[in-house]
mmCIF file of C-alpha atoms and ligand atoms in Angstrom:
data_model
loop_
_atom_site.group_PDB
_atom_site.id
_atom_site.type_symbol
_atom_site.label_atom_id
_atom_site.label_comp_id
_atom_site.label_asym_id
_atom_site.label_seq_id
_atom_site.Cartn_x
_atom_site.Cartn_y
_atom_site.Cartn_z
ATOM 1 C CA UNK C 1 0.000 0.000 0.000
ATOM 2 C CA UNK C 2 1.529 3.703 -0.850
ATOM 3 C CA UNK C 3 1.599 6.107 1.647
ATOM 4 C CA UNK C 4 -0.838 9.043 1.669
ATOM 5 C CA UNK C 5 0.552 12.093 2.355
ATOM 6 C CA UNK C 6 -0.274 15.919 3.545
ATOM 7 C CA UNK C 7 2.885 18.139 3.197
ATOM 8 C CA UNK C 8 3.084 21.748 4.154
ATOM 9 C CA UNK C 9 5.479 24.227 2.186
ATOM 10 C CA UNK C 10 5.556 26.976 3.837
ATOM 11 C CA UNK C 11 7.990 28.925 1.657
ATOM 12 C CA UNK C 12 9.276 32.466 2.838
ATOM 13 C CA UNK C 13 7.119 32.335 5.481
ATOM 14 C CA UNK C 14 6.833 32.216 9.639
ATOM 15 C CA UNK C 15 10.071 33.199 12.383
ATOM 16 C CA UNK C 16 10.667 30.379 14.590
ATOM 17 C CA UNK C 17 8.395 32.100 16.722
ATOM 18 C CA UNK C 18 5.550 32.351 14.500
ATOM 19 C CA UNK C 19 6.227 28.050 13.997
ATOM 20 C CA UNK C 20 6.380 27.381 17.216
ATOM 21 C CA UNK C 21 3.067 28.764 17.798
ATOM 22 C CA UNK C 22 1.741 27.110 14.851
ATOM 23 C CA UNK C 23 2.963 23.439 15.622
ATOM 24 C CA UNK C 24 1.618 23.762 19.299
ATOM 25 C CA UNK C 25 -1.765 25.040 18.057
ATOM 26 C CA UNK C 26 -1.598 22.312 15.125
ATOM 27 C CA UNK C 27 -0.949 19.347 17.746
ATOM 28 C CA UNK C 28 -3.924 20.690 20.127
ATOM 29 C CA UNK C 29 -6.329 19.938 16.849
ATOM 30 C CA UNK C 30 -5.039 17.252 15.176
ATOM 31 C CA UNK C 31 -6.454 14.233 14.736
ATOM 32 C CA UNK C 32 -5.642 11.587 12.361
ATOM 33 C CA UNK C 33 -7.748 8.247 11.503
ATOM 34 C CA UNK C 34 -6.218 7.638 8.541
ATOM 35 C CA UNK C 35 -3.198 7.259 8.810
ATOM 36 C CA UNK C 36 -1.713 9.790 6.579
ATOM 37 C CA UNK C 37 1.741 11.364 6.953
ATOM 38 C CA UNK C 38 2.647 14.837 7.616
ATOM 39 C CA UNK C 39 5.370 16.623 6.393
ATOM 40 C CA UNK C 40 6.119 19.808 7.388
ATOM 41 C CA UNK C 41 8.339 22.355 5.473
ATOM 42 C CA UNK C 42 9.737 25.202 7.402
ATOM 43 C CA UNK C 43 11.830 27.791 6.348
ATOM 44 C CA UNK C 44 15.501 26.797 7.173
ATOM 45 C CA UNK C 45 15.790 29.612 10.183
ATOM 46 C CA UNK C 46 12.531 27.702 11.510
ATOM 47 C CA UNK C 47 14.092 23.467 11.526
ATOM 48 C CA UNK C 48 15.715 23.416 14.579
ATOM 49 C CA UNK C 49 12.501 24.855 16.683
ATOM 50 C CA UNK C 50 9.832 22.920 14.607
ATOM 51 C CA UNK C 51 12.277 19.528 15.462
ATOM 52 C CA UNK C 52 11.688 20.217 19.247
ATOM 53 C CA UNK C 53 8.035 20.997 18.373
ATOM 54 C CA UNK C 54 7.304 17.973 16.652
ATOM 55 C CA UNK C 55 9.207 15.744 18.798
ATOM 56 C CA UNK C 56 7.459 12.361 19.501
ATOM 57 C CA UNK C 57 4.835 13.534 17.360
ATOM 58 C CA UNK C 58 4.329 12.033 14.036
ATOM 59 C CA UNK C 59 4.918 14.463 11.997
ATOM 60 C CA UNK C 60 7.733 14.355 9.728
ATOM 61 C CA UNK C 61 10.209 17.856 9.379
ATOM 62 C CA UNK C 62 11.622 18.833 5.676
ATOM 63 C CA UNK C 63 13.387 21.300 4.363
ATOM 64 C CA UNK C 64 12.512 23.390 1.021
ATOM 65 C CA UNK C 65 15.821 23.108 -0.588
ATOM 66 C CA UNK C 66 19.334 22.565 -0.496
ATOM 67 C CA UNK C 67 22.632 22.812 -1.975
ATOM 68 C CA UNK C 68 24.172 19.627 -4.240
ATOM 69 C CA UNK C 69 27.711 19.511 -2.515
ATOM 70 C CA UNK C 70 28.038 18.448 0.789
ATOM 71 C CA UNK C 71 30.403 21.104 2.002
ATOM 72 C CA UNK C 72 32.634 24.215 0.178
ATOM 73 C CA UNK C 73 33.020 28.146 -0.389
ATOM 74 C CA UNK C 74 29.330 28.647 -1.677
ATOM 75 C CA UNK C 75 27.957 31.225 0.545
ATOM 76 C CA UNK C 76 24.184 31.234 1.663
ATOM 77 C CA UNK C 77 23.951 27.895 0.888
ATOM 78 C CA UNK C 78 22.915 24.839 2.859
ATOM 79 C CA UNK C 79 23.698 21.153 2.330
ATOM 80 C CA UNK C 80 22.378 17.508 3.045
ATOM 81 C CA UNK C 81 24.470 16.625 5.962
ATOM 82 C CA UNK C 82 23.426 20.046 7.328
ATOM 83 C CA UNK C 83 19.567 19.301 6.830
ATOM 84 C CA UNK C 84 20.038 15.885 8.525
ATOM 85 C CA UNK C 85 22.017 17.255 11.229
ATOM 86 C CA UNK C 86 18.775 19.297 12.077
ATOM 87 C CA UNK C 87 16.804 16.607 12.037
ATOM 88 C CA UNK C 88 14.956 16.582 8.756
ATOM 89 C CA UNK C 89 13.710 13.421 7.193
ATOM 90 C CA UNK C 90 12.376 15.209 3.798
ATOM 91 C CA UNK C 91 13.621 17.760 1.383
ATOM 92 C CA UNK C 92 11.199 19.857 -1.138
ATOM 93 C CA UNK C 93 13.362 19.405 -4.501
ATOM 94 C CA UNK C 94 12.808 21.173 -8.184
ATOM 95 C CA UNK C 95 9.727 23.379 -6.737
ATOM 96 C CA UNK C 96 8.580 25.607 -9.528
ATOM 97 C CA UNK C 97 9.650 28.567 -7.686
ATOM 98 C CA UNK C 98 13.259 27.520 -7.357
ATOM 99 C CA UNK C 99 13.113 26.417 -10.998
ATOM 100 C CA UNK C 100 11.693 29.320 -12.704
ATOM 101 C CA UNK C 101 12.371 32.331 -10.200
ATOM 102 C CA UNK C 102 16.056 31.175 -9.307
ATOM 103 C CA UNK C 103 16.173 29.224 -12.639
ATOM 104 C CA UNK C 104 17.329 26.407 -11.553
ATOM 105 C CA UNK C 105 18.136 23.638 -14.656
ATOM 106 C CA UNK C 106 17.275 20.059 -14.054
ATOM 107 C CA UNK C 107 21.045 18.984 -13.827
ATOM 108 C CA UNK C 108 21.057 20.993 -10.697
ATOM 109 C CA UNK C 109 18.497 19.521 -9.211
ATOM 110 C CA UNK C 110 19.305 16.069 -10.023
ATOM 111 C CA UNK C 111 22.464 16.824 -8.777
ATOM 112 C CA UNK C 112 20.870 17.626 -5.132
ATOM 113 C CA UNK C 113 18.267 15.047 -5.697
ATOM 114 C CA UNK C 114 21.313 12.346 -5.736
ATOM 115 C CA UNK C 115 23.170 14.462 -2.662
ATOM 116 C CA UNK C 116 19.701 14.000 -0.557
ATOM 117 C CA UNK C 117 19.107 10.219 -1.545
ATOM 118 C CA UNK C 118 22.443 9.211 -1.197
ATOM 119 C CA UNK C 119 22.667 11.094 2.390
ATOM 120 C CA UNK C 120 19.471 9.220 3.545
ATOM 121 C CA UNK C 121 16.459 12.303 2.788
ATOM 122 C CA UNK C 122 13.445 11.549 0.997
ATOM 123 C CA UNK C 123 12.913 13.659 -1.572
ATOM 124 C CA UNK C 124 9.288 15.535 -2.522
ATOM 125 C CA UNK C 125 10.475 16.141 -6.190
ATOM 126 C CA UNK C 126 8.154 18.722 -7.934
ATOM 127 C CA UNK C 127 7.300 18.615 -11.191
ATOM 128 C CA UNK C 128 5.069 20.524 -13.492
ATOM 129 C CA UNK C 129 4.228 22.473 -16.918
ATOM 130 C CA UNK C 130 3.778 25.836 -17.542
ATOM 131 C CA UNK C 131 0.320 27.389 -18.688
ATOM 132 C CA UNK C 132 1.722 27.930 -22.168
ATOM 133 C CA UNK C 133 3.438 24.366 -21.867
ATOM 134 C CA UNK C 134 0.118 22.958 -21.421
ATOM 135 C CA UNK C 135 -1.748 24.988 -23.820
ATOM 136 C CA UNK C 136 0.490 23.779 -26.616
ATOM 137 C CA UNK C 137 -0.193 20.130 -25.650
ATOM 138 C CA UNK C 138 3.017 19.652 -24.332
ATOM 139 C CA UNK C 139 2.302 19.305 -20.486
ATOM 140 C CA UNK C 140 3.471 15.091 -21.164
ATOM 141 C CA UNK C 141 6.340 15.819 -22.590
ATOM 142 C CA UNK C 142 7.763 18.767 -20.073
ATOM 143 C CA UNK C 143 6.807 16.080 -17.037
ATOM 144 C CA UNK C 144 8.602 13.318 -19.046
ATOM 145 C CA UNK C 145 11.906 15.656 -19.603
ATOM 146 C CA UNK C 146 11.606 16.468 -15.780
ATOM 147 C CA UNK C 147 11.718 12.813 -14.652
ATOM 148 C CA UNK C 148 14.050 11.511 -16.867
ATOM 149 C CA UNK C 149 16.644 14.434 -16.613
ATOM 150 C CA UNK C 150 15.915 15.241 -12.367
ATOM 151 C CA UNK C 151 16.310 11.759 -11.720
ATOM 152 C CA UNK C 152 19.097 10.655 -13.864
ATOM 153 C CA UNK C 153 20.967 7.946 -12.160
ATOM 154 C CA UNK C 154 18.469 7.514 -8.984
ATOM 155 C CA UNK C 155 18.541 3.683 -8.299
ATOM 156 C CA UNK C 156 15.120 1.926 -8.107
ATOM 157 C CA UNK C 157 15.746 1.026 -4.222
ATOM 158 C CA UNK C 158 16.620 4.907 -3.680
ATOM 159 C CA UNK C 159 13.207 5.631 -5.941
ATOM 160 C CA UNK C 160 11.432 4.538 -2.776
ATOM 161 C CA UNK C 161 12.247 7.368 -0.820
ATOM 162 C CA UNK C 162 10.924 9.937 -3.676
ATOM 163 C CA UNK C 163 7.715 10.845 -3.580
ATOM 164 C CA UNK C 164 6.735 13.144 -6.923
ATOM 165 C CA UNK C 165 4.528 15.896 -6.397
ATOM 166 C CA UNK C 166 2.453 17.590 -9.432
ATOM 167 C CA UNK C 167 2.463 21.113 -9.050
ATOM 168 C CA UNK C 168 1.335 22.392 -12.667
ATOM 169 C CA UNK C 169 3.239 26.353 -12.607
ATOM 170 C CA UNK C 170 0.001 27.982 -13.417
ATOM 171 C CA UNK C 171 -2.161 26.501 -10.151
ATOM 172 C CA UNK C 172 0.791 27.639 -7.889
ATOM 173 C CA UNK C 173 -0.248 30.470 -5.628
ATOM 174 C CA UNK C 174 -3.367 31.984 -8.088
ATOM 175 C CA UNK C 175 -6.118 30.092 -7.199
ATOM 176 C CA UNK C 176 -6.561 28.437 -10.220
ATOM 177 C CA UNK C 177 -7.034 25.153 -8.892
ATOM 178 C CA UNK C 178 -6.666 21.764 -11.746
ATOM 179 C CA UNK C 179 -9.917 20.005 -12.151
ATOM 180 C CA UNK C 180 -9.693 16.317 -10.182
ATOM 181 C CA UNK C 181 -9.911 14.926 -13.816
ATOM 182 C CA UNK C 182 -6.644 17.992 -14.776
ATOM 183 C CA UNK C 183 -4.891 16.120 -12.156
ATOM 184 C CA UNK C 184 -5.572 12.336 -12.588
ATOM 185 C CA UNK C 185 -4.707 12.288 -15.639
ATOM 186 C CA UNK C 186 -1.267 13.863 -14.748
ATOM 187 C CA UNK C 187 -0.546 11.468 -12.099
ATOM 188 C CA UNK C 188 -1.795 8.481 -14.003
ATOM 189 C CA UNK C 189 0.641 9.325 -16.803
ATOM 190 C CA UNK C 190 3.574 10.168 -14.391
ATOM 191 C CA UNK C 191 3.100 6.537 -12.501
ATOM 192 C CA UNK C 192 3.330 5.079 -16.372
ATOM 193 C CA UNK C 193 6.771 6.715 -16.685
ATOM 194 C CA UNK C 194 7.682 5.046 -13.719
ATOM 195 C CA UNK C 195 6.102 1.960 -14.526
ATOM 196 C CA UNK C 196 7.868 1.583 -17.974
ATOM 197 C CA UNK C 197 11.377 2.507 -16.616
ATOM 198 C CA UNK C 198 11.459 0.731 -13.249
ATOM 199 C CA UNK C 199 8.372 -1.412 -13.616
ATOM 200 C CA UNK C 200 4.866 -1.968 -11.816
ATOM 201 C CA UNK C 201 6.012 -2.895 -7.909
ATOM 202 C CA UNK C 202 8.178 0.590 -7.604
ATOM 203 C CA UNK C 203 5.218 3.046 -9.820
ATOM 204 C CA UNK C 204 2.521 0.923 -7.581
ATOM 205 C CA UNK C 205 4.307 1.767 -4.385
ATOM 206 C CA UNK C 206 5.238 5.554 -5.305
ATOM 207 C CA UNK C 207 3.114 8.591 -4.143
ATOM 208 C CA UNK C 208 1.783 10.942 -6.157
ATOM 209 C CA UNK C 209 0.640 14.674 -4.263
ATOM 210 C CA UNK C 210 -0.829 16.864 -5.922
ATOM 211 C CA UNK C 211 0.000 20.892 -5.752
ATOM 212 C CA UNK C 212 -1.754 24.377 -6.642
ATOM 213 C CA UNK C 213 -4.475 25.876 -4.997
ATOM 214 C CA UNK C 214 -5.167 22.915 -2.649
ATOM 215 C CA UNK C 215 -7.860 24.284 -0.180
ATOM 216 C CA UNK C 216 -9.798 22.724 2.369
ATOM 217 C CA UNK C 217 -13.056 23.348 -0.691
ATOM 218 C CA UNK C 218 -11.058 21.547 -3.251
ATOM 219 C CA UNK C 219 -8.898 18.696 -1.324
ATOM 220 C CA UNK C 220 -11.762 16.116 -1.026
ATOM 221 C CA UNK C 221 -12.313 15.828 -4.471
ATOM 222 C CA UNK C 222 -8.909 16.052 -5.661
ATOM 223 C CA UNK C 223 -7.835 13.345 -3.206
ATOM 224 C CA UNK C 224 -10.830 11.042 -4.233
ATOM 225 C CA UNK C 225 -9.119 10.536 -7.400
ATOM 226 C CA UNK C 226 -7.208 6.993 -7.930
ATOM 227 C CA UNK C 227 -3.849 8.024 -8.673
ATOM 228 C CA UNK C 228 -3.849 10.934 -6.353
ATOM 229 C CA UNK C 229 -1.987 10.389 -3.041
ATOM 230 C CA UNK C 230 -2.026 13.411 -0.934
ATOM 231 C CA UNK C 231 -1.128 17.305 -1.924
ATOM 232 C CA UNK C 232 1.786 19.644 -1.581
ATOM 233 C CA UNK C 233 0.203 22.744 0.011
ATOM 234 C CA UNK C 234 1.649 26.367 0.337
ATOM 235 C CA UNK C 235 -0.554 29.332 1.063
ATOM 236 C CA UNK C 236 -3.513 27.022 3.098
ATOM 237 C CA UNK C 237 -0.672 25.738 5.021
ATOM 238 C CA UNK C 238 -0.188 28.762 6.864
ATOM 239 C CA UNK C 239 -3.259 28.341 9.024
ATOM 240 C CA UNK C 240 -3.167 25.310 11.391
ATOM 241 C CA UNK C 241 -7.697 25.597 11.215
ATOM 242 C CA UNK C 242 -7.180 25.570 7.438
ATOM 243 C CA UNK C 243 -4.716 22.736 7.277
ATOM 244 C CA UNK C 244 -6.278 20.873 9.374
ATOM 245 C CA UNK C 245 -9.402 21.183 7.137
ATOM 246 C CA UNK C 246 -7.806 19.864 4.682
ATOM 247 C CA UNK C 247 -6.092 16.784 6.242
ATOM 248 C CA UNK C 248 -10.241 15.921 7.008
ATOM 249 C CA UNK C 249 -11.296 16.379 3.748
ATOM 250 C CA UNK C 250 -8.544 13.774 2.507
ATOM 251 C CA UNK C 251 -10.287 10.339 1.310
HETATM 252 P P1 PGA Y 301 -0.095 26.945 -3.116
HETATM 253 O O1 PGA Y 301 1.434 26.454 -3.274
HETATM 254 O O2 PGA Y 301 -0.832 25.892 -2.355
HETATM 255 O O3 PGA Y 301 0.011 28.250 -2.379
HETATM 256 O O4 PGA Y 301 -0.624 27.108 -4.525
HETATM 257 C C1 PGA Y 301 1.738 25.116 -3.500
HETATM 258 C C2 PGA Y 301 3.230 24.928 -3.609
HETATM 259 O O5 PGA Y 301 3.898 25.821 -4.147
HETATM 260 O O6 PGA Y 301 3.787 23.906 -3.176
#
């Protein structure tokens, strides 16, 4: 059985402070009957307090990025062994943000895609098209290139620590949410890439979150879908009320 999932990217947002508060509000709520993980992405300033927050909790702590090298002059940067050292069991890698606002290319993210796996993260590797990718009928083909190049070299025993999240560019952030049928159809044609390159047990096992727009109005039906395992959620993260709404509304 895959795992279903509810992970919380808060991007450049909440002090330590402000996380704090948020985790010990979020644990006084939460309830969970179904047995679905959460992931929760600080920013980096926020790991080391959300860690003590979440401790003997569930609730698993990532990170939203990192650096490909393990150590060396590259100021501002952060790497895997740092991440780890924190505490972190995930890492956000390839979000659309970091691809198209800090343009980074898919060898450098496969490059810190192979850093995290090889250092023991999982990896929530985001892929998606753009709006005029997808109006030109080449969404397929941009989340093929994505795969193939991000994961270049990824064994199929690390490929069980990556989960894939769908985050089509134009749903990120503008409440332009995909249809259920927008997104099932993504996911069902990313598990085939996995299924024709490492074959049915790892694409059956693998999940598949969804991420744009997910709201506590739009998660149950979203979720409901077959190939959908759980959603990557920024802006109705923020709330603890909101994201717990939407961890209810997950089938
Ligand atoms: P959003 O962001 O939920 O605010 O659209 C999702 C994401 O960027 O992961």
């Amino acid at each position: 059985m895959r795992r279903k999932i509810l992970a919380a990217n808060w991007k450049m947002y909440k002090t330590s402070e402000e996380t704090a508060a948020f985790l010990q509000e979020f644990k006084n709520i939460f309830s969970n009957k179904n047995n679905i993980e959460i992931v929760i992405a600080p920013p980096f300033t926020s790991l080391e307090t959300a860690h003590k927050e979440i401790k003997g909790s569930s609730f698993k702590l990532s990170a939203q990025n990192m650096h490909g090298e393990d150590k060396g002059a590259f100021t501002g940067e952060i790497s895997a062994l740092m991440l780890k050292a924190l505490g972190c069991e995930y890492v956000i890698l390839g979000h659309s943000e970091r691809r198209h606002i800090f343009l980074e290319t898919d060898a450098q993210i496969n490059k810190k895609n192979i850093s995290a796996l090889r250092h023991g993260l999982k990896v929530i590797f985001c892929i998606g098209e753009k709006n005029e990718e997808r109006d030109s009928g080449q969404t397929n083909s941009v989340l093929e290139k994505q795969i193939s190049l991000g994961l270049q070299g990824v064994s199929k025993n690390d490929l069980s620590k990556v989960v894939i999240a769908y985050e089509p560019v134009w749903a990120i952030g503008t409440g332009k949410v995909a249809t259920p049928e927008q997104a099932e159809e993504a996911h069902r044609f990313i598990r085939k890439i996995f299924w024709d390159t490492f074959g049915m047990d790892s694409a059956s096992q693998m999940s598949i979150l969804y991420g744009g727009s997910v709201k506590p109005d739009n998660i149950k039906e979203l979720s409901s879908q077959p190939n959908v395992d759980g959603a990557l959620v920024g802006g109705a993260s923020l709330d603890p009320k909101s994201f717990i709404e939407i961890l209810k509304g997950m089938a």
